[in-house]
Short mmCIF file of N, CA and C in Angstrom, two decimals:
data_model
loop_
_atom_site.label_atom_id
_atom_site.label_comp_id
_atom_site.label_asym_id
_atom_site.label_seq_id
_atom_site.Cartn_x
_atom_site.Cartn_y
_atom_site.Cartn_z
N UNK U 1 -17.37 0.68 -19.08
CA UNK U 1 -16.28 1.40 -19.67
C UNK U 1 -15.12 1.44 -18.68
N UNK U 2 -13.92 1.22 -19.17
CA UNK U 2 -12.73 1.25 -18.32
C UNK U 2 -12.55 2.64 -17.73
N UNK U 3 -12.03 2.68 -16.53
CA UNK U 3 -11.85 3.95 -15.82
C UNK U 3 -10.51 3.95 -15.11
N UNK U 4 -9.76 5.04 -15.28
CA UNK U 4 -8.47 5.17 -14.62
C UNK U 4 -8.67 5.84 -13.27
N UNK U 5 -8.22 5.18 -12.21
CA UNK U 5 -8.31 5.71 -10.85
C UNK U 5 -6.92 6.12 -10.38
N UNK U 6 -6.85 7.18 -9.60
CA UNK U 6 -5.61 7.57 -8.94
C UNK U 6 -5.67 7.08 -7.51
N UNK U 7 -4.74 6.23 -7.14
CA UNK U 7 -4.70 5.67 -5.79
C UNK U 7 -4.05 6.68 -4.84
N UNK U 8 -4.58 6.76 -3.65
CA UNK U 8 -4.05 7.69 -2.66
C UNK U 8 -2.62 7.30 -2.30
N UNK U 9 -1.72 8.28 -2.40
CA UNK U 9 -0.31 8.04 -2.13
C UNK U 9 0.21 9.09 -1.16
N UNK U 10 0.92 8.61 -0.17
CA UNK U 10 1.56 9.49 0.82
C UNK U 10 3.06 9.46 0.54
N UNK U 11 3.66 10.64 0.41
CA UNK U 11 5.07 10.74 0.08
C UNK U 11 5.77 11.62 1.11
N UNK U 12 6.90 11.14 1.60
CA UNK U 12 7.77 11.97 2.44
C UNK U 12 9.21 11.54 2.19
N UNK U 13 10.12 12.01 2.99
CA UNK U 13 11.54 11.73 2.75
C UNK U 13 11.88 10.24 2.82
N UNK U 14 11.02 9.45 3.45
CA UNK U 14 11.25 8.01 3.57
C UNK U 14 10.81 7.23 2.34
N UNK U 15 10.02 7.87 1.47
CA UNK U 15 9.53 7.19 0.27
C UNK U 15 8.05 7.38 0.08
N UNK U 16 7.44 6.44 -0.62
CA UNK U 16 6.03 6.52 -0.98
C UNK U 16 5.25 5.36 -0.38
N UNK U 17 4.02 5.64 -0.01
CA UNK U 17 3.09 4.63 0.48
C UNK U 17 1.79 4.81 -0.28
N UNK U 18 1.43 3.83 -1.13
CA UNK U 18 0.19 3.89 -1.88
C UNK U 18 -0.81 2.94 -1.24
N UNK U 19 -2.03 3.44 -1.08
CA UNK U 19 -3.07 2.71 -0.36
C UNK U 19 -4.20 2.32 -1.32
N UNK U 20 -4.60 1.06 -1.26
CA UNK U 20 -5.78 0.59 -2.00
C UNK U 20 -6.85 0.32 -0.94
N UNK U 21 -7.68 1.30 -0.73
CA UNK U 21 -8.70 1.20 0.33
C UNK U 21 -9.91 2.01 -0.07
N UNK U 22 -11.07 1.37 -0.09
CA UNK U 22 -12.34 2.02 -0.38
C UNK U 22 -12.42 2.61 -1.79
N UNK U 23 -11.63 2.10 -2.72
CA UNK U 23 -11.70 2.59 -4.11
C UNK U 23 -12.02 1.48 -5.09
N UNK U 24 -11.82 0.24 -4.71
CA UNK U 24 -12.11 -0.90 -5.58
C UNK U 24 -13.59 -1.27 -5.34
N UNK U 25 -14.43 -1.21 -6.37
CA UNK U 25 -15.88 -1.40 -6.18
C UNK U 25 -16.34 -2.86 -6.16
N UNK U 26 -15.49 -3.75 -5.67
CA UNK U 26 -15.86 -5.16 -5.58
C UNK U 26 -15.03 -5.82 -4.50
N UNK U 27 -15.52 -6.96 -4.02
CA UNK U 27 -14.73 -7.78 -3.11
C UNK U 27 -13.68 -8.51 -3.93
N UNK U 28 -12.45 -8.49 -3.46
CA UNK U 28 -11.35 -9.11 -4.18
C UNK U 28 -11.35 -10.61 -3.90
N UNK U 29 -11.48 -11.42 -4.96
CA UNK U 29 -11.47 -12.86 -4.83
C UNK U 29 -10.20 -13.50 -5.38
N UNK U 30 -9.47 -12.74 -6.22
CA UNK U 30 -8.27 -13.30 -6.82
C UNK U 30 -7.30 -12.16 -7.11
N UNK U 31 -6.01 -12.44 -6.92
CA UNK U 31 -4.95 -11.52 -7.25
C UNK U 31 -3.93 -12.29 -8.07
N UNK U 32 -3.53 -11.71 -9.20
CA UNK U 32 -2.45 -12.32 -9.98
C UNK U 32 -1.56 -11.21 -10.51
N UNK U 33 -0.35 -11.57 -10.90
CA UNK U 33 0.53 -10.57 -11.48
C UNK U 33 1.28 -11.17 -12.64
N UNK U 34 1.59 -10.28 -13.59
CA UNK U 34 2.24 -10.65 -14.84
C UNK U 34 3.59 -9.95 -14.87
N UNK U 35 4.65 -10.69 -15.16
CA UNK U 35 5.98 -10.09 -15.20
C UNK U 35 6.88 -10.94 -16.10
N UNK U 36 8.05 -10.40 -16.44
CA UNK U 36 8.96 -11.12 -17.30
C UNK U 36 8.43 -11.26 -18.72
N UNK U 37 7.63 -10.29 -19.15
CA UNK U 37 7.00 -10.36 -20.46
C UNK U 37 7.97 -9.86 -21.53
N UNK U 38 8.06 -10.59 -22.63
CA UNK U 38 8.88 -10.15 -23.76
C UNK U 38 8.05 -9.16 -24.58
N UNK U 39 8.11 -9.19 -25.87
CA UNK U 39 7.31 -8.28 -26.69
C UNK U 39 5.92 -8.83 -26.99
N UNK U 40 5.50 -9.81 -26.23
CA UNK U 40 4.18 -10.43 -26.43
C UNK U 40 3.05 -9.50 -26.02
N UNK U 41 1.88 -9.80 -26.56
CA UNK U 41 0.63 -9.14 -26.17
C UNK U 41 -0.12 -10.12 -25.29
N UNK U 42 -0.54 -9.65 -24.13
CA UNK U 42 -1.27 -10.50 -23.18
C UNK U 42 -2.75 -10.12 -23.21
N UNK U 43 -3.57 -10.95 -22.59
CA UNK U 43 -5.00 -10.67 -22.53
C UNK U 43 -5.69 -11.10 -23.80
N UNK U 44 -6.41 -10.18 -24.43
CA UNK U 44 -7.17 -10.52 -25.63
C UNK U 44 -8.49 -11.19 -25.28
N UNK U 45 -9.19 -10.63 -24.31
CA UNK U 45 -10.47 -11.20 -23.91
C UNK U 45 -11.28 -10.16 -23.13
N UNK U 46 -12.52 -10.54 -22.86
CA UNK U 46 -13.40 -9.82 -21.94
C UNK U 46 -14.06 -10.89 -21.09
N UNK U 47 -14.99 -10.51 -20.25
CA UNK U 47 -15.59 -11.47 -19.33
C UNK U 47 -17.11 -11.38 -19.33
N UNK U 48 -17.72 -12.42 -18.82
CA UNK U 48 -19.15 -12.39 -18.56
C UNK U 48 -19.42 -11.66 -17.25
N UNK U 49 -18.58 -11.90 -16.23
CA UNK U 49 -18.85 -11.35 -14.89
C UNK U 49 -17.68 -10.60 -14.26
N UNK U 50 -16.48 -11.00 -14.50
CA UNK U 50 -15.33 -10.51 -13.75
C UNK U 50 -15.02 -9.04 -14.02
N UNK U 51 -14.88 -8.30 -12.94
CA UNK U 51 -14.37 -6.93 -12.96
C UNK U 51 -12.92 -7.03 -12.50
N UNK U 52 -12.03 -6.24 -13.11
CA UNK U 52 -10.63 -6.27 -12.75
C UNK U 52 -10.11 -4.87 -12.46
N UNK U 53 -9.09 -4.81 -11.62
CA UNK U 53 -8.37 -3.57 -11.34
C UNK U 53 -6.90 -3.85 -11.58
N UNK U 54 -6.31 -3.17 -12.58
CA UNK U 54 -4.93 -3.42 -12.99
C UNK U 54 -4.02 -2.29 -12.53
N UNK U 55 -2.91 -2.67 -11.90
CA UNK U 55 -1.94 -1.71 -11.38
C UNK U 55 -0.55 -2.19 -11.78
N UNK U 56 0.19 -1.36 -12.49
CA UNK U 56 1.56 -1.70 -12.84
C UNK U 56 2.43 -1.24 -11.67
N UNK U 57 2.74 -2.16 -10.77
CA UNK U 57 3.43 -1.78 -9.53
C UNK U 57 4.92 -1.52 -9.74
N UNK U 58 5.44 -1.93 -10.91
CA UNK U 58 6.81 -1.61 -11.28
C UNK U 58 6.89 -1.51 -12.79
N UNK U 59 7.67 -0.57 -13.29
CA UNK U 59 7.81 -0.41 -14.72
C UNK U 59 6.56 0.16 -15.35
N UNK U 60 6.29 -0.26 -16.59
CA UNK U 60 5.13 0.28 -17.29
C UNK U 60 4.60 -0.73 -18.30
N UNK U 61 3.34 -0.54 -18.67
CA UNK U 61 2.72 -1.27 -19.76
C UNK U 61 1.53 -0.46 -20.24
N UNK U 62 1.02 -0.84 -21.40
CA UNK U 62 -0.14 -0.16 -21.97
C UNK U 62 -1.27 -1.16 -22.09
N UNK U 63 -2.47 -0.71 -21.77
CA UNK U 63 -3.65 -1.56 -21.91
C UNK U 63 -4.58 -0.95 -22.94
N UNK U 64 -4.82 -1.73 -24.01
CA UNK U 64 -5.81 -1.35 -25.02
C UNK U 64 -7.15 -1.86 -24.55
N UNK U 65 -8.18 -1.03 -24.67
CA UNK U 65 -9.50 -1.39 -24.19
C UNK U 65 -10.55 -1.02 -25.25
N UNK U 66 -11.50 -1.94 -25.47
CA UNK U 66 -12.60 -1.69 -26.40
C UNK U 66 -13.87 -2.22 -25.75
N UNK U 67 -14.83 -1.32 -25.54
CA UNK U 67 -16.08 -1.73 -24.90
C UNK U 67 -17.24 -1.82 -25.89
N UNK U 68 -16.93 -1.95 -27.15
CA UNK U 68 -17.87 -2.03 -28.28
C UNK U 68 -18.39 -0.66 -28.70
N UNK U 69 -18.02 0.39 -27.98
CA UNK U 69 -18.38 1.75 -28.35
C UNK U 69 -17.11 2.58 -28.51
N UNK U 70 -16.23 2.47 -27.55
CA UNK U 70 -15.04 3.30 -27.48
C UNK U 70 -13.78 2.44 -27.42
N UNK U 71 -12.77 2.83 -28.20
CA UNK U 71 -11.46 2.19 -28.14
C UNK U 71 -10.52 3.18 -27.47
N UNK U 72 -9.79 2.71 -26.45
CA UNK U 72 -8.87 3.58 -25.72
C UNK U 72 -7.60 2.81 -25.38
N UNK U 73 -6.51 3.55 -25.15
CA UNK U 73 -5.29 2.97 -24.62
C UNK U 73 -4.93 3.71 -23.34
N UNK U 74 -4.53 2.96 -22.35
CA UNK U 74 -4.17 3.50 -21.05
C UNK U 74 -2.72 3.12 -20.74
N UNK U 75 -1.90 4.10 -20.47
CA UNK U 75 -0.52 3.86 -20.06
C UNK U 75 -0.48 3.77 -18.54
N UNK U 76 -0.05 2.61 -18.06
CA UNK U 76 0.13 2.43 -16.61
C UNK U 76 1.64 2.51 -16.37
N UNK U 77 2.09 3.62 -15.82
CA UNK U 77 3.52 3.84 -15.66
C UNK U 77 3.93 4.30 -14.27
N UNK U 78 2.98 4.33 -13.35
CA UNK U 78 3.28 4.60 -11.95
C UNK U 78 2.37 3.71 -11.10
N UNK U 79 2.84 3.30 -9.93
CA UNK U 79 2.03 2.38 -9.12
C UNK U 79 0.84 3.03 -8.42
N UNK U 80 0.61 4.31 -8.66
CA UNK U 80 -0.57 4.95 -8.08
C UNK U 80 -1.70 5.08 -9.10
N UNK U 81 -1.53 4.50 -10.30
CA UNK U 81 -2.59 4.44 -11.31
C UNK U 81 -3.22 3.06 -11.28
N UNK U 82 -4.54 3.03 -11.31
CA UNK U 82 -5.28 1.77 -11.29
C UNK U 82 -6.33 1.83 -12.39
N UNK U 83 -6.30 0.87 -13.30
CA UNK U 83 -7.29 0.81 -14.38
C UNK U 83 -8.37 -0.18 -13.99
N UNK U 84 -9.59 0.33 -13.86
CA UNK U 84 -10.74 -0.50 -13.55
C UNK U 84 -11.31 -1.00 -14.88
N UNK U 85 -11.35 -2.32 -15.06
CA UNK U 85 -11.77 -2.95 -16.31
C UNK U 85 -13.08 -3.69 -16.06
N UNK U 86 -14.13 -3.26 -16.75
CA UNK U 86 -15.46 -3.86 -16.59
C UNK U 86 -15.56 -5.15 -17.40
N UNK U 87 -16.53 -6.02 -17.09
CA UNK U 87 -16.65 -7.29 -17.82
C UNK U 87 -16.77 -7.11 -19.33
N UNK U 88 -17.45 -6.07 -19.80
CA UNK U 88 -17.65 -5.88 -21.24
C UNK U 88 -16.42 -5.30 -21.95
N UNK U 89 -15.38 -4.97 -21.21
CA UNK U 89 -14.18 -4.36 -21.78
C UNK U 89 -13.24 -5.43 -22.34
N UNK U 90 -13.19 -5.55 -23.68
CA UNK U 90 -12.23 -6.44 -24.33
C UNK U 90 -10.88 -5.73 -24.25
N UNK U 91 -9.88 -6.40 -23.70
CA UNK U 91 -8.62 -5.70 -23.43
C UNK U 91 -7.40 -6.56 -23.78
N UNK U 92 -6.31 -5.84 -24.10
CA UNK U 92 -5.01 -6.45 -24.36
C UNK U 92 -3.96 -5.62 -23.65
N UNK U 93 -2.98 -6.28 -23.06
CA UNK U 93 -1.86 -5.61 -22.42
C UNK U 93 -0.64 -5.77 -23.32
N UNK U 94 0.09 -4.66 -23.55
CA UNK U 94 1.24 -4.72 -24.45
C UNK U 94 2.27 -3.68 -24.03
N UNK U 95 3.38 -3.66 -24.74
CA UNK U 95 4.47 -2.70 -24.50
C UNK U 95 4.94 -2.71 -23.05
N UNK U 96 5.16 -3.91 -22.53
CA UNK U 96 5.67 -4.06 -21.17
C UNK U 96 7.13 -3.61 -21.14
N UNK U 97 7.49 -2.80 -20.16
CA UNK U 97 8.91 -2.50 -19.96
C UNK U 97 9.57 -3.77 -19.43
N UNK U 98 10.88 -3.84 -19.56
CA UNK U 98 11.61 -5.04 -19.15
C UNK U 98 11.39 -5.38 -17.67
N UNK U 99 11.21 -4.35 -16.84
CA UNK U 99 11.05 -4.55 -15.40
C UNK U 99 9.59 -4.55 -14.94
N UNK U 100 8.64 -4.56 -15.87
CA UNK U 100 7.22 -4.40 -15.52
C UNK U 100 6.69 -5.54 -14.67
N UNK U 101 5.90 -5.16 -13.67
CA UNK U 101 5.10 -6.09 -12.89
C UNK U 101 3.69 -5.53 -12.87
N UNK U 102 2.77 -6.22 -13.53
CA UNK U 102 1.37 -5.80 -13.59
C UNK U 102 0.57 -6.67 -12.64
N UNK U 103 0.02 -6.06 -11.59
CA UNK U 103 -0.80 -6.77 -10.62
C UNK U 103 -2.27 -6.52 -10.95
N UNK U 104 -3.06 -7.59 -10.91
CA UNK U 104 -4.48 -7.48 -11.23
C UNK U 104 -5.30 -8.05 -10.08
N UNK U 105 -6.26 -7.26 -9.61
CA UNK U 105 -7.22 -7.67 -8.60
C UNK U 105 -8.50 -8.04 -9.34
N UNK U 106 -9.10 -9.18 -9.01
CA UNK U 106 -10.27 -9.65 -9.73
C UNK U 106 -11.45 -9.91 -8.79
N UNK U 107 -12.64 -9.65 -9.30
CA UNK U 107 -13.86 -9.80 -8.50
C UNK U 107 -14.33 -11.24 -8.39
N UNK U 108 -13.80 -12.12 -9.24
CA UNK U 108 -14.26 -13.51 -9.28
C UNK U 108 -13.07 -14.46 -9.24
N UNK U 109 -13.31 -15.67 -8.77
CA UNK U 109 -12.32 -16.72 -8.85
C UNK U 109 -12.17 -17.11 -10.33
N UNK U 110 -11.07 -17.73 -10.68
CA UNK U 110 -10.88 -18.14 -12.08
C UNK U 110 -11.96 -19.12 -12.50
N UNK U 111 -12.52 -18.86 -13.68
CA UNK U 111 -13.50 -19.75 -14.29
C UNK U 111 -13.34 -19.60 -15.80
N UNK U 112 -12.86 -20.63 -16.46
CA UNK U 112 -12.62 -20.56 -17.90
C UNK U 112 -13.88 -20.18 -18.68
N UNK U 113 -15.06 -20.54 -18.17
CA UNK U 113 -16.31 -20.23 -18.85
C UNK U 113 -16.66 -18.73 -18.78
N UNK U 114 -15.95 -17.97 -17.95
CA UNK U 114 -16.21 -16.53 -17.82
C UNK U 114 -15.52 -15.72 -18.92
N UNK U 115 -14.61 -16.34 -19.66
CA UNK U 115 -13.81 -15.64 -20.66
C UNK U 115 -14.50 -15.62 -22.02
N UNK U 116 -14.45 -14.46 -22.68
CA UNK U 116 -14.94 -14.29 -24.05
C UNK U 116 -13.76 -13.79 -24.87
N UNK U 117 -13.27 -14.61 -25.77
CA UNK U 117 -12.05 -14.27 -26.53
C UNK U 117 -12.32 -13.50 -27.81
N UNK U 118 -13.51 -13.58 -28.35
CA UNK U 118 -13.81 -12.90 -29.60
C UNK U 118 -13.85 -11.39 -29.39
N UNK U 119 -13.06 -10.64 -30.16
CA UNK U 119 -13.12 -9.18 -30.05
C UNK U 119 -14.42 -8.66 -30.66
N UNK U 120 -14.75 -7.43 -30.32
CA UNK U 120 -15.91 -6.79 -30.95
C UNK U 120 -15.57 -6.51 -32.41
N UNK U 121 -16.57 -6.59 -33.26
CA UNK U 121 -16.38 -6.28 -34.67
C UNK U 121 -17.13 -4.98 -34.96
N UNK U 122 -16.41 -4.05 -35.55
CA UNK U 122 -17.02 -2.74 -35.82
C UNK U 122 -17.97 -2.79 -36.98
#
């Protein structure tokens, strides 16, 4: 099941410092980011193995998640929110703000065979 984590952030008059340390439950093997998105919906898949951690480091977007039991939507609108997405979580990213940058940390290297595109059927 997807889980929203609050990343530790230090704030003072100089600005904000958000730390990703000891909160991601996997070794990071791949990092990618999505930006410049129009009104398209991204994602639309789940995985056999890959766990992901999604952080909207600028702007905002919404992630729809369905784990075959629960359907949820998560608004990522600050860079101190991190959505942990499990392999069984079929997810779509949508409603990107014009300035959105969504960074994703992944537990596995890219492997096309790891992707499952069929959504769950209720």
